[in-house]
CSV table of C-alpha atoms in Angstrom, one decimal:
chain,number,residue,atom,x,y,z
A,4,UNK,CA,0.0,0.0,0.0
A,5,UNK,CA,2.9,2.4,0.6
A,6,UNK,CA,3.9,2.5,-3.1
A,7,UNK,CA,0.2,3.0,-4.1
A,8,UNK,CA,-0.1,5.9,-1.6
A,9,UNK,CA,3.1,7.5,-3.1
A,10,UNK,CA,1.6,7.2,-6.6
A,11,UNK,CA,-1.7,8.7,-5.3
A,12,UNK,CA,0.2,11.7,-3.9
A,13,UNK,CA,2.2,12.2,-7.1
A,14,UNK,CA,-0.6,12.0,-9.8
A,15,UNK,CA,1.2,14.4,-12.1
A,16,UNK,CA,4.7,13.1,-11.6
A,17,UNK,CA,6.3,10.0,-13.1
A,18,UNK,CA,7.7,7.9,-10.2
A,19,UNK,CA,10.2,5.3,-11.2
A,20,UNK,CA,11.6,2.5,-9.0
A,21,UNK,CA,15.3,2.1,-9.8
A,22,UNK,CA,16.8,-1.3,-9.8
A,23,UNK,CA,19.9,-0.6,-7.8
A,24,UNK,CA,22.6,-3.2,-7.4
A,25,UNK,CA,22.9,-5.6,-4.4
A,26,UNK,CA,24.0,-3.8,-1.2
A,27,UNK,CA,27.7,-4.1,-0.4
A,28,UNK,CA,29.2,-5.5,2.7
A,29,UNK,CA,30.1,-2.9,5.4
A,30,UNK,CA,33.5,-1.3,5.4
A,31,UNK,CA,35.1,-1.4,8.8
A,32,UNK,CA,37.0,1.8,8.3
A,33,UNK,CA,33.9,3.7,7.1
A,34,UNK,CA,31.8,2.3,10.0
A,35,UNK,CA,34.4,3.5,12.5
A,36,UNK,CA,34.3,7.0,11.0
A,37,UNK,CA,30.5,7.0,11.0
A,38,UNK,CA,30.4,5.9,14.6
A,39,UNK,CA,33.0,8.5,15.6
A,40,UNK,CA,31.0,11.2,13.7
A,41,UNK,CA,27.7,10.3,15.4
A,42,UNK,CA,29.3,10.0,18.9
A,43,UNK,CA,31.2,13.2,18.4
A,44,UNK,CA,28.1,15.1,17.3
A,45,UNK,CA,26.2,14.0,20.4
A,46,UNK,CA,29.0,15.0,22.6
A,47,UNK,CA,29.3,18.3,20.8
A,48,UNK,CA,25.6,19.0,21.1
A,49,UNK,CA,25.8,18.1,24.8
A,50,UNK,CA,28.5,20.8,25.3
A,51,UNK,CA,26.8,23.3,23.0
A,52,UNK,CA,23.3,23.1,24.7
A,53,UNK,CA,24.6,22.2,28.2
A,54,UNK,CA,22.4,19.1,28.3
A,55,UNK,CA,23.5,15.6,29.1
A,56,UNK,CA,20.4,14.1,27.5
A,57,UNK,CA,22.4,13.9,24.2
A,58,UNK,CA,24.9,11.6,25.8
A,59,UNK,CA,22.1,9.1,26.6
A,60,UNK,CA,21.6,8.8,22.8
A,61,UNK,CA,25.0,7.2,22.3
A,62,UNK,CA,24.5,3.5,21.8
A,63,UNK,CA,26.0,1.3,24.5
A,64,UNK,CA,28.3,-1.4,23.1
A,65,UNK,CA,28.7,-4.9,24.5
A,66,UNK,CA,31.8,-4.3,26.6
A,67,UNK,CA,32.2,-8.1,27.2
A,68,UNK,CA,33.3,-8.5,23.6
A,69,UNK,CA,37.0,-7.5,22.9
A,70,UNK,CA,36.2,-6.3,19.4
A,71,UNK,CA,33.6,-3.8,20.8
A,72,UNK,CA,36.1,-2.6,23.4
A,73,UNK,CA,38.6,-2.0,20.6
A,74,UNK,CA,36.0,0.0,18.6
A,75,UNK,CA,35.4,2.2,21.7
A,76,UNK,CA,39.1,2.9,22.0
A,77,UNK,CA,39.5,3.7,18.3
A,78,UNK,CA,36.4,6.0,18.3
A,79,UNK,CA,37.7,7.8,21.4
A,80,UNK,CA,41.2,8.2,19.8
A,81,UNK,CA,39.6,9.6,16.6
A,82,UNK,CA,37.6,12.2,18.7
A,83,UNK,CA,40.6,13.4,20.6
A,84,UNK,CA,41.4,15.8,17.7
A,85,UNK,CA,37.9,16.0,16.1
A,86,UNK,CA,35.7,17.8,18.6
A,87,UNK,CA,34.6,20.9,16.8
A,88,UNK,CA,31.6,21.0,14.4
A,89,UNK,CA,33.9,21.7,11.5
A,90,UNK,CA,36.2,18.8,12.3
A,91,UNK,CA,33.3,16.5,12.8
A,92,UNK,CA,31.9,17.4,9.4
A,93,UNK,CA,35.3,16.6,7.9
A,94,UNK,CA,35.0,13.1,9.5
A,95,UNK,CA,31.6,12.7,7.8
A,96,UNK,CA,33.2,13.8,4.5
A,97,UNK,CA,35.9,11.2,4.9
A,98,UNK,CA,33.3,8.5,5.6
A,99,UNK,CA,31.4,9.5,2.4
A,100,UNK,CA,34.5,9.5,0.3
A,101,UNK,CA,35.3,5.9,1.4
A,102,UNK,CA,31.8,4.8,0.3
A,103,UNK,CA,32.2,6.6,-3.1
A,104,UNK,CA,35.3,4.4,-3.8
A,105,UNK,CA,33.3,1.2,-3.7
A,106,UNK,CA,31.9,-0.7,-6.7
A,107,UNK,CA,28.3,-0.1,-5.3
A,108,UNK,CA,28.7,3.6,-5.9
A,109,UNK,CA,30.0,3.0,-9.4
A,110,UNK,CA,27.0,0.8,-10.2
A,111,UNK,CA,24.6,3.4,-8.8
A,112,UNK,CA,26.3,6.0,-11.0
A,113,UNK,CA,25.8,3.7,-14.1
A,114,UNK,CA,22.1,3.1,-13.2
A,115,UNK,CA,21.3,6.8,-12.7
A,116,UNK,CA,23.2,7.8,-15.8
A,117,UNK,CA,21.0,5.3,-17.7
A,118,UNK,CA,17.7,6.4,-16.1
A,119,UNK,CA,18.4,10.1,-16.0
A,120,UNK,CA,15.8,11.0,-13.3
A,121,UNK,CA,14.8,14.6,-12.7
A,122,UNK,CA,15.1,14.1,-9.0
A,123,UNK,CA,16.4,11.4,-6.6
A,124,UNK,CA,14.3,11.2,-3.5
A,125,UNK,CA,15.5,9.5,-0.3
A,126,UNK,CA,12.7,8.6,2.2
A,127,UNK,CA,14.8,8.2,5.3
A,128,UNK,CA,17.8,10.3,6.4
A,129,UNK,CA,19.2,7.4,8.4
A,130,UNK,CA,19.5,5.1,5.4
A,131,UNK,CA,23.2,4.5,5.2
A,132,UNK,CA,22.8,2.5,2.0
A,133,UNK,CA,21.3,5.6,0.4
A,134,UNK,CA,24.5,7.6,0.6
A,135,UNK,CA,26.1,6.0,-2.5
A,136,UNK,CA,23.1,6.7,-4.9
A,137,UNK,CA,22.6,10.2,-3.5
A,138,UNK,CA,26.3,11.0,-4.0
A,139,UNK,CA,26.2,9.4,-7.5
A,140,UNK,CA,23.2,11.7,-8.3
A,141,UNK,CA,25.1,14.8,-7.2
A,142,UNK,CA,28.1,13.7,-9.4
A,143,UNK,CA,25.7,13.6,-12.4
A,144,UNK,CA,24.0,16.9,-11.5
A,145,UNK,CA,20.8,15.3,-10.5
A,146,UNK,CA,19.0,17.2,-7.7
A,147,UNK,CA,18.5,15.2,-4.5
A,148,UNK,CA,15.9,15.5,-1.7
A,149,UNK,CA,15.7,13.7,1.6
A,150,UNK,CA,12.7,13.3,4.0
A,151,UNK,CA,13.3,13.5,7.8
A,152,UNK,CA,11.6,10.4,8.8
A,153,UNK,CA,10.8,10.7,12.5
A,154,UNK,CA,10.1,13.5,15.0
A,155,UNK,CA,13.2,12.7,17.2
A,156,UNK,CA,15.8,11.8,14.6
A,157,UNK,CA,17.5,15.2,14.3
A,158,UNK,CA,18.4,15.5,18.0
A,159,UNK,CA,20.1,12.1,17.8
A,160,UNK,CA,22.6,12.9,15.2
A,161,UNK,CA,21.2,10.6,12.5
A,162,UNK,CA,21.5,12.8,9.4
A,163,UNK,CA,23.8,10.3,7.7
A,164,UNK,CA,23.0,11.5,4.2
A,165,UNK,CA,23.6,14.9,2.5
A,166,UNK,CA,21.1,16.1,0.0
A,167,UNK,CA,20.2,19.3,-1.9
A,168,UNK,CA,16.8,19.6,-0.3
A,169,UNK,CA,15.2,18.4,2.9
A,170,UNK,CA,11.5,17.7,3.6
A,171,UNK,CA,10.3,18.1,7.2
A,172,UNK,CA,7.2,17.7,9.2
A,173,UNK,CA,6.7,21.2,10.6
A,174,UNK,CA,8.2,24.7,11.2
A,175,UNK,CA,9.6,23.3,14.5
A,176,UNK,CA,11.4,20.5,12.8
A,177,UNK,CA,12.8,23.0,10.2
A,178,UNK,CA,14.2,25.1,13.0
A,179,UNK,CA,15.7,21.9,14.5
A,180,UNK,CA,17.4,21.1,11.2
A,181,UNK,CA,18.9,24.6,11.0
A,182,UNK,CA,20.0,24.4,14.7
A,183,UNK,CA,21.7,21.1,14.5
A,184,UNK,CA,23.1,21.5,10.9
A,185,UNK,CA,23.6,25.3,10.3
A,186,UNK,CA,25.3,24.7,7.0
A,187,UNK,CA,21.9,23.8,5.5
A,188,UNK,CA,20.2,26.8,3.9
A,189,UNK,CA,16.7,27.7,5.1
A,190,UNK,CA,15.3,28.0,1.5
A,191,UNK,CA,16.3,24.4,0.8
A,192,UNK,CA,14.0,23.1,3.6
A,193,UNK,CA,10.4,22.4,2.7
A,194,UNK,CA,7.6,21.7,5.2
A,195,UNK,CA,5.4,18.8,3.9
A,196,UNK,CA,3.7,17.5,7.0
A,197,UNK,CA,3.8,13.7,7.6
A,198,UNK,CA,2.7,11.9,4.4
A,199,UNK,CA,3.9,8.5,5.7
A,200,UNK,CA,0.8,8.6,7.9
A,201,UNK,CA,-1.6,9.3,5.1
A,202,UNK,CA,-2.7,5.6,4.8
A,203,UNK,CA,-4.2,5.8,8.3
A,204,UNK,CA,-6.8,8.2,6.9
A,205,UNK,CA,-7.5,6.1,3.9
A,206,UNK,CA,-11.0,4.6,4.4
A,207,UNK,CA,-10.3,2.1,1.6
A,208,UNK,CA,-7.8,0.3,3.9
A,209,UNK,CA,-10.1,-0.1,6.8
A,210,UNK,CA,-11.7,-3.4,7.6
A,211,UNK,CA,-14.4,-4.2,10.1
A,212,UNK,CA,-13.9,-5.9,13.6
A,213,UNK,CA,-15.4,-9.2,12.5
A,214,UNK,CA,-13.4,-9.3,9.2
A,215,UNK,CA,-10.2,-8.6,11.1
A,216,UNK,CA,-11.0,-11.3,13.6
A,217,UNK,CA,-11.6,-13.8,10.8
A,218,UNK,CA,-8.5,-12.9,8.9
A,219,UNK,CA,-6.2,-13.4,12.0
A,220,UNK,CA,-8.3,-16.1,13.7
A,221,UNK,CA,-9.1,-14.0,16.7
A,222,UNK,CA,-11.9,-14.4,19.2
A,223,UNK,CA,-14.8,-12.0,18.3
A,224,UNK,CA,-16.5,-12.3,21.7
A,225,UNK,CA,-13.5,-10.8,23.7
A,226,UNK,CA,-12.3,-7.2,24.1
A,227,UNK,CA,-8.9,-6.7,22.7
A,228,UNK,CA,-5.9,-5.0,24.3
A,229,UNK,CA,-3.2,-4.0,21.8
A,230,UNK,CA,0.3,-4.0,23.2
A,231,UNK,CA,2.7,-2.3,20.9
A,232,UNK,CA,6.3,-3.4,21.5
A,233,UNK,CA,9.4,-1.4,20.7
A,234,UNK,CA,13.2,-2.1,20.3
A,235,UNK,CA,15.5,-3.0,23.1
A,236,UNK,CA,17.1,0.5,23.2
A,237,UNK,CA,13.9,2.5,23.4
A,238,UNK,CA,12.0,0.2,25.7
A,239,UNK,CA,14.2,-2.6,27.1
A,240,UNK,CA,11.7,-3.7,29.7
A,241,UNK,CA,8.9,-4.6,27.3
A,242,UNK,CA,9.0,-8.3,28.2
A,243,UNK,CA,8.4,-7.4,31.9
A,244,UNK,CA,5.5,-5.2,31.0
A,245,UNK,CA,4.0,-7.8,28.7
A,246,UNK,CA,4.3,-10.5,31.3
A,247,UNK,CA,2.6,-8.4,33.9
A,248,UNK,CA,-0.2,-7.5,31.5
A,249,UNK,CA,-0.6,-11.2,30.6
A,250,UNK,CA,-0.8,-12.2,34.3
A,251,UNK,CA,-3.4,-9.5,34.9
A,252,UNK,CA,-5.5,-10.5,31.9
A,253,UNK,CA,-5.3,-14.2,32.9
A,254,UNK,CA,-6.4,-13.3,36.5
A,255,UNK,CA,-9.3,-11.2,35.1
A,256,UNK,CA,-10.5,-13.9,32.7
A,257,UNK,CA,-10.6,-16.4,35.5
A,258,UNK,CA,-13.0,-14.3,37.4
A,259,UNK,CA,-15.0,-12.2,35.0
A,260,UNK,CA,-17.4,-12.9,32.1
A,261,UNK,CA,-16.2,-10.1,29.9
A,262,UNK,CA,-13.1,-11.8,28.6
A,263,UNK,CA,-10.0,-9.9,27.4
A,264,UNK,CA,-7.5,-10.9,24.7
A,265,UNK,CA,-4.0,-9.4,24.1
A,266,UNK,CA,-2.8,-8.5,20.6
A,267,UNK,CA,1.0,-8.1,20.7
A,268,UNK,CA,2.4,-5.9,17.9
């Protein structure tokens, strides 16, 4: 449905799905530079805004593994001389240059040269694999645009791609983008709202309670509780919460006639 929604939103535009080559294996040197850039940016923002919350966004490695400890040491060593915003951006440039030396970048270049699109659009600024095609497009003079995917992405130093234009949810997010990345020009940022949520307002996608129950073999005579899980970093105690909810529902169902049923997403 996502592709159909995109086509509905772009009735007067030809949208082509490019057949890009298979993704390459990660480059250890590039990954270390990317990790150093992201860690350094969060440390820089913590100093700039005098707020330690940015430090909590730095991913915690598994220190029991020697390889992870070595990565921590290398990242810290890199950041000894790369603490300013300018130096951190140079790190990002080095990371992008490494990617542009890979065969994947060259294949993206060939595909884009063949297709000659008027614009290359990236739907997620965290998409590391989108760096090569975006850089290839720039090399060919093809304009590029990137959508800031989620409301909290900018504060967590996740602008891994560089594009000519940026699409944001709101005026507030536009100001965030200008605050965290002052090199971006205001006139290159466009407020579009949140089109990825458009399907939720599409009545054609709705199905009735009974039809939904039949499709997923769910009990129609029970009231449903939807438990929406998250990843281990955002909500590490989800298993505990789900277990407690299940125990409470089981206890309720043993005593009450109005039965409950948990749907875990």
